[in-house]
Tab-separated table of C-alpha atoms and ligand atoms in Angstrom:
chain	number	residue	atom	x	y	z
Z	22	MET	CA	19.177	12.012	-26.704
Z	23	LYS	CA	16.419	10.352	-24.502
Z	24	PRO	CA	17.485	9.855	-20.926
Z	25	LEU	CA	17.324	6.390	-19.734
Z	26	PHE	CA	18.329	6.717	-16.160
Z	27	GLU	CA	18.333	10.276	-14.370
Z	28	CYS	CA	19.780	10.284	-10.776
Z	29	GLN	CA	18.887	13.326	-9.232
Z	30	SER	CA	21.215	14.363	-5.961
Z	31	ILE	CA	21.566	11.073	-5.032
Z	32	THR	CA	23.880	10.199	-1.844
Z	33	PHE	CA	25.069	7.332	0.018
Z	34	LEU	CA	26.101	7.341	3.533
Z	35	ASP	CA	29.344	9.186	3.478
Z	36	ILE	CA	30.628	7.522	0.631
Z	37	ILE	CA	28.655	9.310	-2.245
Z	38	LYS	CA	28.072	13.201	-2.140
Z	39	PRO	CA	25.075	14.734	-3.563
Z	40	SER	CA	25.496	13.367	-7.576
Z	41	THR	CA	23.150	14.549	-10.448
Z	42	LEU	CA	23.754	12.316	-13.191
Z	43	THR	CA	22.113	10.999	-16.408
Z	44	ILE	CA	22.567	8.210	-18.592
Z	45	TYR	CA	21.622	8.104	-22.337
Z	46	ASP	CA	18.991	5.707	-24.214
Z	47	SER	CA	21.036	3.611	-26.902
Z	48	LEU	CA	24.648	4.111	-25.878
Z	49	ILE	CA	27.194	2.472	-24.199
Z	50	THR	CA	28.065	3.613	-20.866
Z	51	SER	CA	30.656	3.145	-18.670
Z	52	ILE	CA	31.037	4.129	-14.987
Z	53	ASN	CA	34.842	4.484	-13.957
Z	54	GLY	CA	36.109	5.214	-10.296
Z	55	ALA	CA	38.846	3.933	-8.205
Z	56	SER	CA	38.072	0.833	-6.019
Z	57	GLY	CA	35.485	1.753	-3.025
Z	58	SER	CA	34.433	4.593	-5.222
Z	59	GLY	CA	31.111	3.392	-5.363
Z	60	LYS	CA	30.492	1.702	-9.128
Z	61	SER	CA	28.886	-1.359	-7.539
Z	62	THR	CA	26.762	0.502	-5.201
Z	63	LEU	CA	25.740	2.735	-8.683
Z	64	LEU	CA	24.855	-0.152	-10.454
Z	65	SER	CA	22.635	-1.463	-7.579
Z	66	PHE	CA	20.830	1.712	-7.250
Z	67	LEU	CA	20.040	1.305	-11.035
Z	68	ASN	CA	18.334	-2.183	-10.771
Z	69	GLY	CA	16.558	-1.174	-7.196
Z	70	THR	CA	18.455	-3.792	-5.500
Z	71	LYS	CA	19.838	-1.142	-3.255
Z	72	SER	CA	18.357	2.299	-2.496
Z	73	PRO	CA	20.606	5.895	-2.016
Z	74	SER	CA	20.342	7.372	1.499
Z	75	SER	CA	18.736	10.293	-0.279
Z	76	GLY	CA	17.919	11.397	-3.933
Z	77	LEU	CA	15.605	9.998	-6.986
Z	78	ILE	CA	16.177	7.684	-9.502
Z	79	TYR	CA	14.051	7.820	-12.729
Z	80	TYR	CA	14.054	5.305	-15.312
Z	81	LYS	CA	12.277	6.200	-18.601
Z	82	GLY	CA	11.147	8.959	-16.741
Z	83	GLN	CA	9.378	7.267	-14.107
Z	84	ASP	CA	10.586	7.269	-10.464
Z	85	ILE	CA	11.815	3.384	-9.653
Z	86	LEU	CA	10.017	3.246	-6.295
Z	87	ASP	CA	6.845	3.813	-8.400
Z	88	ILE	CA	7.290	0.911	-10.493
Z	89	ASP	CA	6.886	-2.749	-9.455
Z	90	ILE	CA	10.732	-3.233	-8.737
Z	91	VAL	CA	10.825	-7.150	-9.589
Z	92	LYS	CA	9.459	-6.271	-12.938
Z	93	HIS	CA	12.416	-3.235	-13.074
Z	94	ARG	CA	14.886	-5.887	-12.201
Z	95	ARG	CA	13.964	-7.809	-15.188
Z	96	ASN	CA	13.954	-4.763	-17.368
Z	97	VAL	CA	17.262	-4.187	-15.942
Z	98	VAL	CA	19.604	-6.877	-15.289
Z	99	LEU	CA	22.613	-6.883	-13.214
Z	100	VAL	CA	25.956	-8.927	-13.849
Z	101	GLU	CA	27.744	-9.050	-10.570
Z	102	GLN	CA	31.191	-8.407	-9.971
Z	103	LYS	CA	31.819	-11.557	-8.340
Z	104	PRO	CA	30.187	-14.741	-10.260
Z	105	VAL	CA	27.573	-16.170	-8.083
Z	106	LEU	CA	26.642	-19.727	-9.331
Z	107	PHE	CA	24.234	-22.110	-7.864
Z	108	PRO	CA	25.142	-25.763	-7.161
Z	109	GLY	CA	24.594	-28.258	-10.481
Z	110	THR	CA	25.735	-27.720	-13.889
Z	111	VAL	CA	26.453	-25.029	-16.417
Z	112	TYR	CA	23.427	-25.835	-18.055
Z	113	SER	CA	21.558	-25.181	-14.753
Z	114	ASN	CA	23.037	-21.634	-14.219
Z	115	LEU	CA	22.427	-20.671	-17.574
Z	116	ILE	CA	18.984	-21.408	-17.467
Z	117	ILE	CA	18.037	-20.347	-13.811
Z	118	GLY	CA	17.370	-16.549	-14.780
Z	119	LEU	CA	14.771	-17.748	-17.533
Z	120	GLN	CA	13.277	-20.088	-15.058
Z	121	ILE	CA	12.808	-17.408	-12.234
Z	122	GLN	CA	11.208	-15.203	-15.029
Z	123	HIS	CA	8.931	-18.062	-16.588
Z	124	LYS	CA	10.463	-17.731	-20.029
Z	125	LYS	CA	11.113	-19.880	-22.797
Z	126	ILE	CA	14.401	-22.104	-22.513
Z	127	PRO	CA	16.139	-22.279	-25.594
Z	128	PRO	CA	17.471	-25.396	-27.050
Z	129	GLU	CA	20.473	-26.769	-26.178
Z	130	ASN	CA	22.622	-26.354	-29.281
Z	131	LEU	CA	21.620	-22.474	-28.990
Z	132	LEU	CA	22.904	-22.576	-25.499
Z	133	LYS	CA	26.223	-24.341	-26.573
Z	134	ASN	CA	26.699	-21.574	-29.407
Z	135	TYR	CA	26.945	-19.308	-26.510
Z	136	LEU	CA	29.516	-21.148	-24.843
Z	137	ASP	CA	31.678	-21.246	-27.694
Z	138	ASP	CA	31.166	-17.164	-28.778
Z	139	PHE	CA	32.572	-16.840	-25.297
Z	140	HIS	CA	35.451	-19.085	-25.901
Z	141	LEU	CA	34.236	-21.734	-23.357
Z	142	SER	CA	35.078	-25.050	-24.283
Z	143	PHE	CA	33.264	-27.207	-21.793
Z	144	SER	CA	30.056	-29.235	-22.027
Z	145	LEU	CA	26.856	-27.791	-20.812
Z	146	GLN	CA	26.498	-30.871	-18.520
Z	147	GLU	CA	30.150	-29.493	-16.702
Z	148	SER	CA	29.949	-29.300	-12.837
Z	149	ILE	CA	30.162	-25.720	-11.779
Z	150	TYR	CA	32.917	-26.631	-9.347
Z	151	SER	CA	35.029	-27.203	-12.261
Z	152	LEU	CA	35.184	-23.701	-13.583
Z	153	SER	CA	37.935	-20.868	-13.195
Z	154	GLY	CA	37.102	-17.389	-11.976
Z	155	GLY	CA	36.949	-16.180	-15.616
Z	156	GLU	CA	35.130	-18.932	-16.904
Z	157	ALA	CA	32.454	-18.336	-13.886
Z	158	GLN	CA	32.283	-14.751	-14.891
Z	159	ARG	CA	31.639	-15.520	-18.639
Z	160	VAL	CA	28.615	-17.890	-17.795
Z	161	CYS	CA	27.178	-15.377	-15.601
Z	162	ILE	CA	27.322	-12.795	-18.605
Z	163	ILE	CA	25.625	-15.183	-20.798
Z	164	ARG	CA	22.864	-16.259	-18.277
Z	165	CYS	CA	21.956	-12.431	-18.091
Z	166	LEU	CA	22.182	-12.011	-21.925
Z	167	LEU	CA	20.045	-15.205	-22.259
Z	168	LEU	CA	17.075	-13.062	-20.330
Z	169	GLN	CA	17.344	-10.351	-23.526
Z	170	PRO	CA	16.879	-7.211	-20.942
Z	171	GLU	CA	16.244	-3.639	-22.080
Z	172	VAL	CA	19.287	-2.796	-20.064
Z	173	LEU	CA	22.367	-5.067	-19.211
Z	174	LEU	CA	24.402	-3.602	-16.258
Z	175	LEU	CA	27.977	-5.098	-15.912
Z	176	ASP	CA	30.227	-4.764	-12.996
Z	177	GLU	CA	33.303	-5.085	-13.958
Z	178	PRO	CA	32.676	-7.967	-16.794
Z	179	THR	CA	36.286	-8.517	-17.728
Z	180	SER	CA	38.190	-8.300	-14.271
Z	181	SER	CA	39.047	-11.596	-14.141
Z	182	LEU	CA	39.769	-12.098	-17.632
Z	183	ASP	CA	43.226	-12.027	-19.452
Z	184	GLU	CA	43.439	-9.129	-22.084
Z	185	ASN	CA	42.542	-11.054	-25.526
Z	186	THR	CA	39.617	-12.726	-23.697
Z	187	ALA	CA	38.326	-9.379	-22.138
Z	188	ASP	CA	38.498	-7.761	-25.450
Z	189	HIS	CA	36.635	-10.654	-26.905
Z	190	VAL	CA	33.802	-10.162	-24.533
Z	191	LEU	CA	33.392	-6.802	-24.775
Z	192	HIS	CA	33.259	-6.946	-28.369
Z	193	TYR	CA	30.759	-9.318	-28.130
Z	194	LEU	CA	28.782	-6.962	-26.041
Z	195	ILE	CA	29.151	-4.215	-28.184
Z	196	GLN	CA	28.034	-6.472	-31.466
Z	197	VAL	CA	25.188	-7.289	-29.129
Z	198	HIS	CA	23.986	-3.417	-28.393
Z	199	GLN	CA	24.473	-2.786	-32.202
Z	200	ARG	CA	22.001	-5.475	-32.942
Z	201	SER	CA	19.336	-5.616	-30.432
Z	202	SER	CA	19.688	-1.914	-29.075
Z	203	MET	CA	20.205	-3.613	-25.727
Z	204	ASN	CA	21.480	-0.624	-23.435
Z	205	ILE	CA	24.782	-1.582	-21.985
Z	206	ILE	CA	26.066	0.018	-18.715
Z	207	PHE	CA	29.262	-1.198	-17.455
Z	208	SER	CA	31.798	-0.203	-14.777
Z	209	SER	CA	35.325	-0.617	-14.949
Z	210	HIS	CA	38.721	0.848	-13.442
Z	211	SER	CA	40.610	0.313	-16.633
Z	212	GLU	CA	40.902	3.362	-19.409
Z	213	LYS	CA	40.938	1.065	-22.017
Z	214	LEU	CA	37.905	-0.533	-21.636
Z	215	SER	CA	35.744	2.634	-21.140
Z	216	SER	CA	37.340	4.126	-24.244
Z	217	LYS	CA	35.030	1.450	-25.727
Z	218	ALA	CA	31.996	3.679	-24.253
Z	219	ASP	CA	29.750	6.331	-25.827
Z	220	ASN	CA	29.618	7.917	-22.421
Z	221	ILE	CA	31.601	8.114	-19.570
Z	222	ILE	CA	30.577	8.611	-15.728
Z	223	GLN	CA	33.355	9.623	-13.797
Z	224	ILE	CA	33.313	8.937	-9.888
Z	225	ALA	CA	35.831	11.616	-8.224
Z	226	GLU	CA	36.044	12.592	-5.013
Z	227	LYS	CA	32.816	11.035	-4.037
Z	228	ARG	CA	30.975	12.802	-6.567
Z	229	MET	CA	29.542	11.228	-10.088
Z	230	GLY	CA	29.466	13.231	-13.054
Z	231	SER	CA	28.813	12.481	-16.634
Z	232	SER	CA	31.202	13.674	-19.654
Z	233	LEU	CA	28.603	14.339	-21.807
O	3	MET	CA	2.166	-47.703	41.634
O	4	SER	CA	5.230	-47.599	43.667
O	5	ASP	CA	7.054	-44.438	44.672
O	6	ILE	CA	10.848	-43.551	44.135
O	7	ALA	CA	12.273	-43.071	47.158
O	8	ILE	CA	14.953	-39.824	46.884
O	9	THR	CA	17.917	-41.591	48.227
O	10	ARG	CA	17.425	-44.003	45.152
O	11	LEU	CA	16.649	-41.282	42.877
O	12	ILE	CA	20.423	-39.828	43.334
O	13	PHE	CA	21.914	-43.049	42.021
O	14	ALA	CA	20.017	-42.097	38.706
O	15	TYR	CA	22.503	-39.067	38.472
O	16	VAL	CA	25.525	-41.632	38.182
O	17	PHE	CA	24.971	-41.579	34.539
O	18	VAL	CA	25.251	-37.708	34.131
O	19	TRP	CA	28.492	-38.096	36.214
O	20	MET	CA	29.923	-40.515	33.993
O	21	LEU	CA	29.154	-38.580	30.994
O	22	TYR	CA	30.743	-35.327	32.884
O	23	LEU	CA	33.926	-37.309	33.418
O	24	PHE	CA	33.933	-38.592	30.001
O	25	MET	CA	33.595	-34.968	28.704
O	26	ARG	CA	36.204	-33.971	30.547
O	27	ASN	CA	38.585	-36.457	29.859
O	28	ARG	CA	38.342	-35.987	26.123
O	29	LYS	CA	38.280	-32.161	26.628
O	30	ILE	CA	34.711	-32.041	25.012
O	31	GLN	CA	32.998	-28.563	25.357
O	32	GLN	CA	30.062	-28.275	26.918
O	33	ASP	CA	30.791	-29.905	30.260
O	34	LYS	CA	29.498	-27.072	32.230
O	35	LEU	CA	26.435	-27.004	29.951
O	36	LEU	CA	25.754	-30.826	31.015
O	37	LEU	CA	26.065	-29.937	34.597
O	38	LEU	CA	23.980	-26.897	33.941
O	39	ALA	CA	21.545	-28.837	32.440
O	40	SER	CA	20.890	-31.645	34.752
O	41	PHE	CA	20.715	-29.031	37.547
O	42	ARG	CA	18.216	-27.083	36.421
O	43	MET	CA	16.113	-30.039	34.850
O	44	THR	CA	16.011	-31.153	38.330
O	45	ILE	CA	15.248	-28.093	40.150
O	46	GLN	CA	12.564	-27.206	37.146
O	47	LEU	CA	10.998	-30.703	37.578
O	48	VAL	CA	10.715	-29.913	41.403
O	49	LEU	CA	9.040	-26.878	41.103
O	50	ALA	CA	6.928	-27.942	38.196
O	51	GLY	CA	5.796	-30.972	40.559
O	52	TYR	CA	4.645	-28.899	43.161
O	53	VAL	CA	3.037	-26.085	40.678
O	54	LEU	CA	1.181	-28.785	39.088
O	55	GLY	CA	0.048	-30.129	42.315
O	56	ILE	CA	-1.528	-26.804	43.226
O	57	ILE	CA	-2.989	-26.027	39.849
O	58	LEU	CA	-4.237	-29.485	39.692
O	59	GLN	CA	-5.918	-29.188	43.052
O	60	VAL	CA	-7.375	-25.372	42.415
O	61	ASP	CA	-8.993	-26.925	39.158
O	62	ASN	CA	-9.935	-23.175	38.144
O	63	PRO	CA	-10.432	-22.645	34.139
O	64	ILE	CA	-8.487	-19.049	34.552
O	65	ILE	CA	-5.734	-20.310	36.156
O	66	THR	CA	-5.521	-23.363	33.921
O	67	ILE	CA	-5.506	-21.090	30.645
O	68	SER	CA	-3.361	-18.549	32.217
O	69	THR	CA	-0.806	-21.490	32.819
O	70	ILE	CA	-1.040	-22.504	29.429
O	71	PHE	CA	-0.524	-18.836	28.276
O	72	LEU	CA	2.736	-19.034	30.367
O	73	MET	CA	4.211	-22.154	29.058
O	74	GLU	CA	3.661	-20.490	25.440
O	75	ILE	CA	6.000	-17.266	26.718
O	76	PHE	CA	8.449	-19.307	27.944
O	77	ALA	CA	8.552	-21.607	25.096
O	78	ILE	CA	9.447	-18.075	23.185
O	79	LEU	CA	11.804	-17.490	25.319
O	80	ASN	CA	13.522	-20.764	24.814
O	81	ILE	CA	13.607	-20.425	21.329
O	82	LYS	CA	14.962	-16.983	21.495
O	83	LYS	CA	17.788	-18.605	23.681
O	84	ILE	CA	18.189	-21.618	21.325
O	85	ALA	CA	18.795	-19.426	18.524
O	86	GLN	CA	22.382	-18.162	20.188
O	87	GLN	CA	21.804	-14.748	18.051
O	88	LYS	CA	20.184	-11.804	18.587
O	89	LEU	CA	16.798	-12.400	16.561
O	90	SER	CA	15.201	-9.155	14.649
O	91	LEU	CA	11.778	-8.004	15.752
O	92	PRO	CA	9.979	-9.285	12.473
O	93	ILE	CA	11.338	-12.815	13.331
O	94	LEU	CA	10.373	-12.843	16.689
O	95	LYS	CA	7.164	-11.787	15.518
O	96	SER	CA	7.084	-14.353	13.360
O	97	VAL	CA	8.265	-17.008	16.055
O	98	THR	CA	5.460	-15.871	18.478
O	99	LEU	CA	2.530	-15.914	15.865
O	100	SER	CA	3.385	-19.087	14.454
O	101	LEU	CA	4.385	-20.858	17.873
O	102	THR	CA	1.088	-19.883	19.765
O	103	THR	CA	-1.405	-20.437	16.663
O	104	GLY	CA	0.079	-23.398	16.022
O	105	THR	CA	-0.230	-25.168	19.444
O	106	LEU	CA	-3.515	-23.452	20.511
O	107	LEU	CA	-5.501	-24.324	17.768
O	108	VAL	CA	-4.255	-27.847	17.825
O	109	LEU	CA	-4.465	-28.030	21.471
O	110	PHE	CA	-8.185	-26.812	21.770
O	111	PHE	CA	-9.295	-29.269	18.633
O	112	PHE	CA	-7.520	-32.156	20.338
O	113	LEU	CA	-9.163	-31.703	23.810
O	114	LEU	CA	-12.643	-30.676	22.716
O	115	VAL	CA	-12.985	-32.975	19.893
O	116	VAL	CA	-10.635	-35.984	20.580
O	117	VAL	CA	-10.205	-36.233	24.232
O	118	ASN	CA	-13.313	-34.548	25.286
O	119	PRO	CA	-12.679	-34.652	29.102
O	120	PRO	CA	-15.625	-35.059	31.701
O	121	SER	CA	-15.133	-31.617	33.011
O	122	LEU	CA	-14.130	-28.952	30.376
O	123	PHE	CA	-11.279	-27.381	31.675
O	124	ASP	CA	-9.888	-30.151	33.394
O	125	PRO	CA	-6.207	-28.998	34.087
O	126	ARG	CA	-5.337	-32.778	34.486
O	127	TYR	CA	-5.887	-32.938	30.687
O	128	TRP	CA	-5.118	-29.496	29.756
O	129	ILE	CA	-1.378	-28.720	31.153
O	130	PRO	CA	0.197	-32.117	30.139
O	131	LEU	CA	-1.208	-32.138	26.753
O	132	ALA	CA	-0.261	-28.405	26.313
O	133	GLY	CA	2.931	-29.275	27.592
O	134	MET	CA	3.978	-31.824	25.224
O	135	ILE	CA	2.142	-30.134	22.269
O	136	ILE	CA	4.147	-27.010	22.812
O	137	GLY	CA	7.338	-28.438	23.733
O	138	ASN	CA	7.128	-30.248	20.218
O	139	ALA	CA	6.131	-27.249	18.632
O	140	MET	CA	9.208	-25.100	20.215
O	141	THR	CA	11.904	-27.922	19.145
O	142	GLY	CA	10.339	-27.636	15.762
O	143	ILE	CA	10.712	-23.895	15.218
O	144	SER	CA	13.892	-23.810	16.811
O	145	ILE	CA	15.399	-26.390	14.470
O	146	GLY	CA	13.895	-24.632	11.574
O	147	LEU	CA	14.917	-21.010	12.521
O	148	LYS	CA	18.347	-22.319	13.158
O	149	THR	CA	18.467	-24.074	9.690
O	150	LEU	CA	17.035	-20.872	8.392
O	151	LEU	CA	19.411	-18.809	9.777
O	152	ASP	CA	22.566	-20.650	9.056
O	153	ASN	CA	21.352	-21.116	5.288
O	154	VAL	CA	20.453	-17.355	4.682
O	155	GLU	CA	23.933	-16.691	6.154
O	156	SER	CA	25.708	-19.156	4.176
O	157	LYS	CA	23.762	-18.539	0.877
O	158	LYS	CA	23.346	-14.876	0.918
O	159	ASP	CA	25.384	-14.508	-2.329
O	160	GLN	CA	22.546	-16.889	-3.943
O	161	ILE	CA	19.971	-14.908	-2.497
O	162	GLN	CA	20.909	-11.867	-3.681
O	163	THR	CA	21.757	-13.105	-7.179
O	164	SER	CA	18.245	-14.283	-7.378
O	165	LEU	CA	16.727	-11.072	-6.887
O	166	HIS	CA	19.286	-9.620	-9.526
O	167	LEU	CA	18.044	-12.277	-11.920
O	168	GLY	CA	14.451	-10.993	-10.784
O	169	ALA	CA	13.070	-13.148	-8.461
O	170	GLU	CA	10.289	-12.393	-6.002
O	171	PRO	CA	11.851	-12.001	-2.684
O	172	LYS	CA	9.624	-15.284	-1.340
O	173	ASP	CA	11.044	-17.325	-4.412
O	174	ALA	CA	14.431	-15.937	-3.753
O	175	ILE	CA	14.429	-17.476	-0.526
O	176	GLY	CA	11.710	-20.432	-1.452
O	177	ASP	CA	14.601	-23.364	-1.085
O	178	ILE	CA	15.822	-22.293	2.110
O	179	LEU	CA	12.386	-22.011	3.316
O	180	ASN	CA	11.941	-25.557	2.164
O	181	LYS	CA	14.970	-26.663	3.707
O	182	SER	CA	14.136	-25.244	7.088
O	183	PHE	CA	10.649	-26.556	7.096
O	184	GLU	CA	11.761	-30.087	6.254
O	185	ALA	CA	14.500	-30.136	9.114
O	186	ALA	CA	11.747	-28.903	11.330
O	187	ILE	CA	9.479	-31.576	10.966
O	188	LEU	CA	11.710	-34.485	10.230
O	189	PRO	CA	12.485	-35.261	13.856
O	190	THR	CA	8.692	-35.730	14.648
O	191	LEU	CA	8.123	-38.048	11.313
O	192	ASN	CA	11.269	-40.059	12.332
O	193	SER	CA	9.397	-40.568	16.188
O	194	MET	CA	6.432	-41.679	14.322
O	195	LEU	CA	8.354	-44.081	12.250
O	196	GLY	CA	10.127	-45.520	15.359
O	197	MET	CA	7.353	-45.473	17.359
O	198	GLY	CA	6.099	-48.668	19.433
O	199	ILE	CA	9.018	-50.700	17.737
O	200	ILE	CA	12.209	-48.858	18.789
O	201	PHE	CA	10.815	-47.101	21.655
O	202	LEU	CA	7.933	-46.771	23.693
O	203	PRO	CA	7.251	-42.809	23.640
O	204	GLY	CA	7.514	-41.260	27.498
O	205	MET	CA	3.911	-40.277	28.101
O	206	MET	CA	2.919	-44.199	27.232
O	207	SER	CA	5.650	-45.792	29.303
O	208	GLY	CA	4.480	-43.242	32.382
O	209	GLN	CA	1.094	-44.435	31.995
O	210	ILE	CA	1.717	-47.942	31.934
O	211	ILE	CA	4.065	-47.522	35.097
O	212	ALA	CA	1.045	-45.621	36.715
O	213	GLY	CA	-1.192	-48.456	36.058
O	214	SER	CA	-3.134	-47.691	32.941
O	215	SER	CA	-3.731	-50.491	30.420
O	216	PRO	CA	-1.575	-50.634	27.630
O	217	ILE	CA	-4.328	-50.385	25.439
O	218	THR	CA	-5.561	-47.146	26.879
O	219	ALA	CA	-2.089	-45.784	26.998
O	220	ILE	CA	-1.691	-46.547	23.522
O	221	ARG	CA	-5.116	-44.565	22.419
O	222	TYR	CA	-3.502	-41.656	23.964
O	223	GLN	CA	-0.101	-41.964	22.707
O	224	ILE	CA	-1.684	-42.111	18.993
O	225	GLY	CA	-3.919	-39.598	19.567
O	226	ILE	CA	-1.034	-37.249	20.827
O	227	MET	CA	1.317	-38.041	18.442
O	228	LEU	CA	-1.134	-36.920	15.837
O	229	GLY	CA	-1.637	-33.858	17.774
O	230	ILE	CA	2.078	-33.151	18.175
O	231	THR	CA	2.367	-33.550	14.387
O	232	GLY	CA	-0.444	-31.806	13.635
O	233	SER	CA	0.751	-28.517	15.817
O	234	VAL	CA	4.568	-29.181	14.706
O	235	SER	CA	3.455	-28.655	10.857
O	236	LEU	CA	0.977	-25.783	11.568
O	237	SER	CA	3.473	-23.902	13.650
O	238	ILE	CA	6.260	-24.650	11.047
O	239	PHE	CA	3.927	-23.753	8.426
O	240	ILE	CA	2.564	-20.385	9.689
O	241	PHE	CA	6.421	-19.546	10.606
O	242	SER	CA	7.772	-20.128	7.151
O	243	SER	CA	5.085	-18.508	5.502
O	244	THR	CA	5.631	-15.421	7.736
O	245	VAL	CA	9.072	-15.345	8.564
O	246	TRP	CA	11.153	-14.952	4.988
O	247	ARG	CA	9.699	-11.212	4.980
O	248	SER	CA	11.987	-10.388	7.506
O	249	PHE	CA	14.694	-10.639	5.579
O	250	PHE	CA	13.588	-8.099	2.983
O	251	ASN	CA	12.614	-4.682	3.369
O	252	GLU	CA	9.534	-3.151	1.324
O	253	LYS	CA	11.429	-2.336	-1.434
O	254	LYS	CA	12.096	-5.880	-1.913
O	255	GLN	CA	15.676	-5.447	-1.256
O	256	PHE	CA	17.552	-8.354	1.019
O	257	ILE	CA	18.653	-7.219	4.353
O	258	SER	CA	21.594	-9.265	5.717
S	313	ATP	N1	25.666	-1.199	2.963
S	313	ATP	C1	26.879	-0.364	3.206
S	313	ATP	N2	26.987	-0.089	4.370
S	313	ATP	C2	28.444	0.578	4.549
S	313	ATP	N3	29.301	0.856	3.591
S	313	ATP	C3	28.949	0.118	2.421
S	313	ATP	C4	27.626	-0.443	2.344
S	313	ATP	N4	27.840	-0.889	0.797
S	313	ATP	C5	28.915	-0.525	0.540
S	313	ATP	N5	29.854	0.050	1.153
S	313	ATP	C6	30.850	0.672	1.000
S	313	ATP	O1	30.838	1.831	-0.181
S	313	ATP	C7	32.095	1.708	-0.842
S	313	ATP	C8	31.761	1.576	-2.210
S	313	ATP	O2	31.601	-0.061	-2.317
S	313	ATP	P1	31.359	-0.302	-4.130
S	313	ATP	O3	31.510	-1.667	-3.899
S	313	ATP	O4	30.293	0.280	-4.798
S	313	ATP	O5	32.716	0.319	-4.511
S	313	ATP	P2	33.547	-0.020	-6.146
S	313	ATP	O6	33.680	1.205	-6.763
S	313	ATP	O7	32.672	-1.170	-6.932
S	313	ATP	O8	34.512	-0.937	-5.695
S	313	ATP	P3	35.621	-2.046	-6.670
S	313	ATP	O9	36.341	-1.465	-7.946
S	313	ATP	O10	36.687	-2.338	-5.508
S	313	ATP	O11	34.922	-3.252	-6.725
S	313	ATP	C9	33.103	0.674	-0.312
S	313	ATP	O12	34.094	1.743	0.895
S	313	ATP	C10	32.145	-0.197	0.652
S	313	ATP	O13	32.733	-0.731	1.560
S	314	MG	MG1	32.726	-3.135	-7.285
């Protein structure tokens, strides 16, 4: 198995004690741990929006400090735990990532298909202020899927979804992974969710370890 | 020009006193600030009057230029105070750079090219024009800075999300920068719009009261208005093209 991310004795303040772990290519990886254990923190290390207090992180063998960090973030896209939308419509929010990265905007019917796939019944012109938390979360996931990154990081992607919708979203992501070989790394504190992963990173007693 | 007698000037404070009573009555905050502001205005102007008198009399280029630098320093300190929060070192650097560069370039250009005074470093021209140019640039940067800090605070999630979506830091904060640029330049533009119709600007009124012909006064006013617009926009431009860096570290991470 080829390593995708290698973290070498990373620490973060007094929250994460020196931990060394590997996340492998072409697998679905789940990061598990209690609330406050550092799941979100680890995910932001991986896309370089935060840095560990000490230790090194390699992406495909390269120290991420040595690569153009914005380019890295475009390869490794993070769907945040708390959905953040920009004032405007669902449409403007779906395409904002593509605009930022100067990528081609797909036709509206394709975007509409995404909404259907995620069981979202509103129109593209819907104002974001009328969305529920779970709906906003799904819009954020689609926004990042459209970017077709090499790695998709999802921070508790199903935390505000009911069980059926959560299953459906996860199933959808697994399909994307199988179809397009997009790497998927998600955090969760639910056993049920992580049982779908090929590899589990467990954070316990301030240390991170891989089960593989 | 007839001088205003001191005893008569005291009557002008009637309006401050009225406003103070009104604020007290309605329990509007800042009634203390009103008193402090009027008090300081008086003391500062009296002092400025004496100091200006001396500077004009001495008429020494070194003194004139040092005075202008002192004005710059006071303006920077004032921006610091108006911000009502601790400014980080990079922000202070950006304020200093933009205010001094923006005002000095315009001031030199204005005096040497537009006004062309009979004696090159005549403080009679340099000091009052520097005062207007620095004062307006200071207000512009203050407004720009406040708008910027407020918006960065209220939109930090969006800045962070833009970074997650692969934005360059400058683009992640771009809308906010533009908004603060607008807010900073707007008062200057608005005052140009109303000038001469809705109000007569202070400098022009002063010149007319002092006996200049309105036509001369207007030439100066048009000149200074363009100078002010130039220095405000140049300062704000330098400010917004440097200040955004202070919100990110060298790893292009957002520091809030
Ligand atoms: N910049 C920081 N400075 C100090 N402490 C921080 C910083 N960032 C995060 N923390 C702390 O690190 C700990 C881990 O935070 P993190 O968000 O990674 O946890 P989490 O596992 O994602 O929790 P949850 O399941 O509730 O989302 C928290 O206690 C948080 O307060
Ligand atoms: Mg979290």
